[in-house]
Amino acid sequence: MPPELIGHRGSPRLARENTLAAFRLALDAGATAIELDVHATADGTVVVHHDPVLGVSAGALAGRAIATLDAATLLAQPLGDDGALVPTLDDVLLLCADRATVYVEAKARDIEPALLAVLGRHPATRSAVHAFDHRVSLRIHEQASRIPTGILVDSYLVDAAHALRTAHARDYWPHRLMVDEALVRTIHAQGGRVIVWTVNDPHEAATLATLGVDGICTDVPHLLRPVLD
């Protein structure tokens, strides 16, 4: 089987990242999963946005931290001239139900309880949680072991299997430059999966597929789908 094709924040080369439009484009291009980032508003709504602070194009809310805003205020404010809005995680899980896996990167500190509450409302949508903070994987596992978790890494760990095992994670997310056959073999021997980020070159994607990686996260699912097929 080819690697899982994962739209990184949707299809951000064709629409604003982490918006419903970008996610729809990724799915339409043949992505079998999407990856996104989450923060929480002041009143506990889990929303999809990469940075903790809104960008300069977000009108009156530019420069405001998501954690200081109530959901009603944030969700009503367009992110720019394209009219795109910040979606809630609920919105995206509904969009992907029975269609794609949703890989959720936990960005905000202590977001796990709110995140688990949202995921619990959508049992029909395949989902998993990952983070650079490997303690997130451990905490999710302790609170809801049914939800697969992953650890993000941007260096070549001397003992990748130990990192995966101690975090009780299933998915190992290495940067694309930190992947070789030995790493894939090590993670598979541990019972884990290798999901590589962020791969935008078709030739590189083809090479990684031959190494046996389990997933490829990309900004350009429309370009990689033909290669992986």
mmCIF file of N, CA and C in Angstrom, residues 87-166:
data_model
loop_
_atom_site.group_PDB
_atom_site.id
_atom_site.type_symbol
_atom_site.label_atom_id
_atom_site.label_comp_id
_atom_site.label_asym_id
_atom_site.label_seq_id
_atom_site.Cartn_x
_atom_site.Cartn_y
_atom_site.Cartn_z
ATOM 1 N N PRO A 87 -11.844 28.066 11.738
ATOM 2 C CA PRO A 87 -12.826 27.007 12.021
ATOM 3 C C PRO A 87 -12.630 26.428 13.421
ATOM 4 N N THR A 88 -13.670 25.857 13.944
ATOM 5 C CA THR A 88 -13.521 25.087 15.170
ATOM 6 C C THR A 88 -13.072 23.672 14.799
ATOM 7 N N LEU A 89 -12.500 22.982 15.761
ATOM 8 C CA LEU A 89 -12.132 21.594 15.503
ATOM 9 C C LEU A 89 -13.382 20.768 15.230
ATOM 10 N N ASP A 90 -14.488 21.084 15.888
ATOM 11 C CA ASP A 90 -15.749 20.400 15.598
ATOM 12 C C ASP A 90 -16.101 20.508 14.121
ATOM 13 N N ASP A 91 -15.935 21.712 13.544
ATOM 14 C CA ASP A 91 -16.242 21.923 12.128
ATOM 15 C C ASP A 91 -15.451 20.956 11.241
ATOM 16 N N VAL A 92 -14.169 20.836 11.536
ATOM 17 C CA VAL A 92 -13.297 20.025 10.691
ATOM 18 C C VAL A 92 -13.586 18.540 10.859
ATOM 19 N N LEU A 93 -13.850 18.118 12.072
ATOM 20 C CA LEU A 93 -14.175 16.708 12.298
ATOM 21 C C LEU A 93 -15.465 16.318 11.586
ATOM 22 N N LEU A 94 -16.416 17.231 11.545
ATOM 23 C CA LEU A 94 -17.646 16.974 10.799
ATOM 24 C C LEU A 94 -17.364 16.886 9.306
ATOM 25 N N LEU A 95 -16.518 17.764 8.804
ATOM 26 C CA LEU A 95 -16.166 17.766 7.389
ATOM 27 C C LEU A 95 -15.509 16.447 6.974
ATOM 28 N N CYS A 96 -14.681 15.898 7.856
ATOM 29 C CA CYS A 96 -13.888 14.725 7.500
ATOM 30 C C CYS A 96 -14.532 13.399 7.889
ATOM 31 N N ALA A 97 -15.656 13.439 8.550
ATOM 32 C CA ALA A 97 -16.299 12.203 9.013
ATOM 33 C C ALA A 97 -16.474 11.224 7.858
ATOM 34 N N ASP A 98 -16.051 9.973 8.063
ATOM 35 C CA ASP A 98 -16.174 8.908 7.066
ATOM 36 C C ASP A 98 -15.413 9.194 5.775
ATOM 37 N N ARG A 99 -14.543 10.213 5.809
ATOM 38 C CA ARG A 99 -13.831 10.555 4.585
ATOM 39 C C ARG A 99 -12.313 10.582 4.766
ATOM 40 N N ALA A 100 -11.837 11.022 5.925
ATOM 41 C CA ALA A 100 -10.395 11.163 6.120
ATOM 42 C C ALA A 100 -10.057 11.152 7.606
ATOM 43 N N THR A 101 -8.823 10.797 7.889
ATOM 44 C CA THR A 101 -8.299 10.877 9.251
ATOM 45 C C THR A 101 -7.886 12.315 9.545
ATOM 46 N N VAL A 102 -8.087 12.752 10.777
ATOM 47 C CA VAL A 102 -7.682 14.090 11.201
ATOM 48 C C VAL A 102 -6.553 13.953 12.223
ATOM 49 N N TYR A 103 -5.374 14.427 11.852
ATOM 50 C CA TYR A 103 -4.221 14.444 12.748
ATOM 51 C C TYR A 103 -4.134 15.824 13.397
ATOM 52 N N VAL A 104 -4.290 15.856 14.697
ATOM 53 C CA VAL A 104 -4.382 17.115 15.443
ATOM 54 C C VAL A 104 -3.066 17.390 16.155
ATOM 55 N N GLU A 105 -2.406 18.488 15.792
ATOM 56 C CA GLU A 105 -1.219 18.898 16.532
ATOM 57 C C GLU A 105 -1.633 19.831 17.665
ATOM 58 N N ALA A 106 -1.371 19.405 18.885
ATOM 59 C CA ALA A 106 -1.704 20.217 20.062
ATOM 60 C C ALA A 106 -0.636 21.286 20.235
ATOM 61 N N LYS A 107 -1.023 22.534 20.087
ATOM 62 C CA LYS A 107 -0.088 23.652 20.188
ATOM 63 C C LYS A 107 -0.119 24.322 21.553
ATOM 64 N N ALA A 108 -1.324 24.437 22.130
ATOM 65 C CA ALA A 108 -1.486 25.202 23.364
ATOM 66 C C ALA A 108 -1.193 24.342 24.585
ATOM 67 N N ARG A 109 -0.652 24.949 25.589
ATOM 68 C CA ARG A 109 -0.374 24.242 26.838
ATOM 69 C C ARG A 109 -1.688 23.894 27.545
ATOM 70 N N ASP A 110 -1.735 22.695 28.105
ATOM 71 C CA ASP A 110 -2.884 22.232 28.903
ATOM 72 C C ASP A 110 -4.188 22.170 28.110
ATOM 73 N N ILE A 111 -4.091 21.945 26.811
ATOM 74 C CA ILE A 111 -5.299 21.885 25.975
ATOM 75 C C ILE A 111 -5.921 20.491 25.968
ATOM 76 N N GLU A 112 -5.256 19.518 26.548
ATOM 77 C CA GLU A 112 -5.699 18.126 26.426
ATOM 78 C C GLU A 112 -7.145 17.877 26.880
ATOM 79 N N PRO A 113 -7.595 18.376 28.038
ATOM 80 C CA PRO A 113 -8.987 18.093 28.436
ATOM 81 C C PRO A 113 -10.016 18.618 27.431
ATOM 82 N N ALA A 114 -9.825 19.848 26.958
ATOM 83 C CA ALA A 114 -10.759 20.410 25.980
ATOM 84 C C ALA A 114 -10.682 19.644 24.666
ATOM 85 N N LEU A 115 -9.489 19.258 24.281
ATOM 86 C CA LEU A 115 -9.303 18.517 23.038
ATOM 87 C C LEU A 115 -9.979 17.151 23.104
ATOM 88 N N LEU A 116 -9.816 16.467 24.200
ATOM 89 C CA LEU A 116 -10.447 15.158 24.351
ATOM 90 C C LEU A 116 -11.966 15.264 24.343
ATOM 91 N N ALA A 117 -12.501 16.334 24.912
ATOM 92 C CA ALA A 117 -13.952 16.525 24.904
ATOM 93 C C ALA A 117 -14.469 16.664 23.471
ATOM 94 N N VAL A 118 -13.736 17.396 22.643
ATOM 95 C CA VAL A 118 -14.151 17.564 21.247
ATOM 96 C C VAL A 118 -14.066 16.234 20.499
ATOM 97 N N LEU A 119 -12.952 15.547 20.630
ATOM 98 C CA LEU A 119 -12.787 14.279 19.919
ATOM 99 C C LEU A 119 -13.846 13.261 20.347
ATOM 100 N N GLY A 120 -14.230 13.327 21.613
ATOM 101 C CA GLY A 120 -15.253 12.414 22.102
ATOM 102 C C GLY A 120 -16.615 12.639 21.479
ATOM 103 N N ARG A 121 -16.855 13.841 20.955
ATOM 104 C CA ARG A 121 -18.136 14.139 20.303
ATOM 105 C C ARG A 121 -18.206 13.619 18.875
ATOM 106 N N HIS A 122 -17.080 13.113 18.364
ATOM 107 C CA HIS A 122 -17.031 12.710 16.949
ATOM 108 C C HIS A 122 -16.432 11.314 16.811
ATOM 109 N N PRO A 123 -17.083 10.317 17.369
ATOM 110 C CA PRO A 123 -16.523 8.961 17.312
ATOM 111 C C PRO A 123 -16.438 8.395 15.896
ATOM 112 N N ALA A 124 -17.213 8.954 14.973
ATOM 113 C CA ALA A 124 -17.203 8.426 13.606
ATOM 114 C C ALA A 124 -16.008 8.928 12.791
ATOM 115 N N THR A 125 -15.315 9.948 13.285
ATOM 116 C CA THR A 125 -14.179 10.503 12.554
ATOM 117 C C THR A 125 -12.884 9.929 13.112
ATOM 118 N N ARG A 126 -12.077 9.338 12.245
ATOM 119 C CA ARG A 126 -10.771 8.834 12.674
ATOM 120 C C ARG A 126 -9.880 10.017 13.045
ATOM 121 N N SER A 127 -9.244 9.936 14.208
ATOM 122 C CA SER A 127 -8.416 11.055 14.650
ATOM 123 C C SER A 127 -7.237 10.562 15.453
ATOM 124 N N ALA A 128 -6.219 11.406 15.561
ATOM 125 C CA ALA A 128 -5.029 11.133 16.358
ATOM 126 C C ALA A 128 -4.458 12.470 16.799
ATOM 127 N N VAL A 129 -3.656 12.449 17.845
ATOM 128 C CA VAL A 129 -3.080 13.678 18.411
ATOM 129 C C VAL A 129 -1.560 13.545 18.432
ATOM 130 N N HIS A 130 -0.865 14.628 18.052
ATOM 131 C CA HIS A 130 0.594 14.631 18.107
ATOM 132 C C HIS A 130 1.087 16.000 18.551
ATOM 133 N N ALA A 131 2.357 16.059 18.954
ATOM 134 C CA ALA A 131 2.912 17.318 19.444
ATOM 135 C C ALA A 131 4.427 17.227 19.517
ATOM 136 N N PHE A 132 5.076 18.392 19.504
ATOM 137 C CA PHE A 132 6.506 18.446 19.778
ATOM 138 C C PHE A 132 6.775 18.197 21.259
ATOM 139 N N ASP A 133 5.826 18.574 22.106
ATOM 140 C CA ASP A 133 5.920 18.271 23.533
ATOM 141 C C ASP A 133 5.461 16.823 23.729
ATOM 142 N N HIS A 134 6.390 15.924 23.922
ATOM 143 C CA HIS A 134 6.056 14.507 23.973
ATOM 144 C C HIS A 134 5.242 14.136 25.202
ATOM 145 N N ARG A 135 5.182 15.024 26.174
ATOM 146 C CA ARG A 135 4.325 14.786 27.334
ATOM 147 C C ARG A 135 2.854 14.814 26.954
ATOM 148 N N VAL A 136 2.512 15.502 25.868
ATOM 149 C CA VAL A 136 1.128 15.526 25.402
ATOM 150 C C VAL A 136 0.683 14.121 25.033
ATOM 151 N N SER A 137 1.534 13.412 24.306
ATOM 152 C CA SER A 137 1.208 12.035 23.938
ATOM 153 C C SER A 137 0.961 11.186 25.177
ATOM 154 N N LEU A 138 1.815 11.342 26.151
ATOM 155 C CA LEU A 138 1.681 10.552 27.375
ATOM 156 C C LEU A 138 0.392 10.888 28.110
ATOM 157 N N ARG A 139 0.067 12.171 28.203
ATOM 158 C CA ARG A 139 -1.150 12.573 28.924
ATOM 159 C C ARG A 139 -2.408 12.110 28.193
ATOM 160 N N ILE A 140 -2.412 12.201 26.871
ATOM 161 C CA ILE A 140 -3.567 11.716 26.111
ATOM 162 C C ILE A 140 -3.724 10.215 26.320
ATOM 163 N N HIS A 141 -2.617 9.505 26.275
ATOM 164 C CA HIS A 141 -2.668 8.053 26.477
ATOM 165 C C HIS A 141 -3.230 7.710 27.854
ATOM 166 N N GLU A 142 -2.838 8.460 28.862
ATOM 167 C CA GLU A 142 -3.295 8.184 30.221
ATOM 168 C C GLU A 142 -4.786 8.478 30.401
ATOM 169 N N GLN A 143 -5.285 9.476 29.661
ATOM 170 C CA GLN A 143 -6.677 9.876 29.823
ATOM 171 C C GLN A 143 -7.621 9.192 28.840
ATOM 172 N N ALA A 144 -7.107 8.819 27.665
ATOM 173 C CA ALA A 144 -7.968 8.211 26.625
ATOM 174 C C ALA A 144 -7.083 7.346 25.729
ATOM 175 N N SER A 145 -6.749 6.161 26.207
ATOM 176 C CA SER A 145 -5.786 5.311 25.502
ATOM 177 C C SER A 145 -6.283 4.858 24.133
ATOM 178 N N ARG A 146 -7.589 5.014 23.868
ATOM 179 C CA ARG A 146 -8.134 4.611 22.570
ATOM 180 C C ARG A 146 -7.687 5.544 21.454
ATOM 181 N N ILE A 147 -7.255 6.758 21.809
ATOM 182 C CA ILE A 147 -6.863 7.736 20.794
ATOM 183 C C ILE A 147 -5.380 7.579 20.476
ATOM 184 N N PRO A 148 -5.037 7.294 19.224
ATOM 185 C CA PRO A 148 -3.619 7.173 18.858
ATOM 186 C C PRO A 148 -2.898 8.514 19.021
ATOM 187 N N THR A 149 -1.632 8.431 19.393
ATOM 188 C CA THR A 149 -0.845 9.647 19.576
ATOM 189 C C THR A 149 0.457 9.554 18.790
ATOM 190 N N GLY A 150 1.101 10.707 18.666
ATOM 191 C CA GLY A 150 2.363 10.756 17.945
ATOM 192 C C GLY A 150 3.292 11.788 18.544
ATOM 193 N N ILE A 151 4.586 11.649 18.223
ATOM 194 C CA ILE A 151 5.591 12.606 18.679
ATOM 195 C C ILE A 151 6.285 13.208 17.461
ATOM 196 N N LEU A 152 6.403 14.517 17.467
ATOM 197 C CA LEU A 152 7.096 15.248 16.411
ATOM 198 C C LEU A 152 8.566 15.408 16.787
ATOM 199 N N VAL A 153 9.444 15.221 15.811
ATOM 200 C CA VAL A 153 10.876 15.416 16.046
ATOM 201 C C VAL A 153 11.488 16.126 14.842
ATOM 202 N N ASP A 154 12.472 16.988 15.112
ATOM 203 C CA ASP A 154 13.153 17.672 14.013
ATOM 204 C C ASP A 154 14.660 17.413 14.049
ATOM 205 N N SER A 155 15.055 16.334 14.758
ATOM 206 C CA SER A 155 16.438 15.895 14.764
ATOM 207 C C SER A 155 16.458 14.370 14.680
ATOM 208 N N TYR A 156 17.622 13.813 14.417
ATOM 209 C CA TYR A 156 17.735 12.351 14.327
ATOM 210 C C TYR A 156 18.079 11.826 15.708
ATOM 211 N N LEU A 157 17.107 11.242 16.389
ATOM 212 C CA LEU A 157 17.317 10.767 17.746
ATOM 213 C C LEU A 157 18.182 9.509 17.756
ATOM 214 N N VAL A 158 19.070 9.430 18.726
ATOM 215 C CA VAL A 158 19.920 8.255 18.860
ATOM 216 C C VAL A 158 19.080 7.022 19.191
ATOM 217 N N ASP A 159 18.030 7.215 19.995
ATOM 218 C CA ASP A 159 17.164 6.100 20.372
ATOM 219 C C ASP A 159 15.710 6.483 20.124
ATOM 220 N N ALA A 160 15.323 6.458 18.872
ATOM 221 C CA ALA A 160 13.964 6.849 18.494
ATOM 222 C C ALA A 160 12.932 5.899 19.090
ATOM 223 N N ALA A 161 13.257 4.633 19.167
ATOM 224 C CA ALA A 161 12.316 3.658 19.713
ATOM 225 C C ALA A 161 12.013 3.956 21.175
ATOM 226 N N HIS A 162 13.028 4.370 21.922
ATOM 227 C CA HIS A 162 12.829 4.718 23.332
ATOM 228 C C HIS A 162 11.895 5.917 23.455
ATOM 229 N N ALA A 163 12.081 6.914 22.611
ATOM 230 C CA ALA A 163 11.223 8.105 22.649
ATOM 231 C C ALA A 163 9.781 7.735 22.362
ATOM 232 N N LEU A 164 9.576 6.883 21.375
ATOM 233 C CA LEU A 164 8.223 6.456 21.025
ATOM 234 C C LEU A 164 7.595 5.656 22.167
ATOM 235 N N ARG A 165 8.373 4.768 22.720
ATOM 236 C CA ARG A 165 7.865 3.866 23.761
ATOM 237 C C ARG A 165 7.522 4.632 25.045
ATOM 238 N N THR A 166 8.393 5.525 25.485
ATOM 239 C CA THR A 166 8.157 6.222 26.753
ATOM 240 C C THR A 166 7.017 7.228 26.656
#
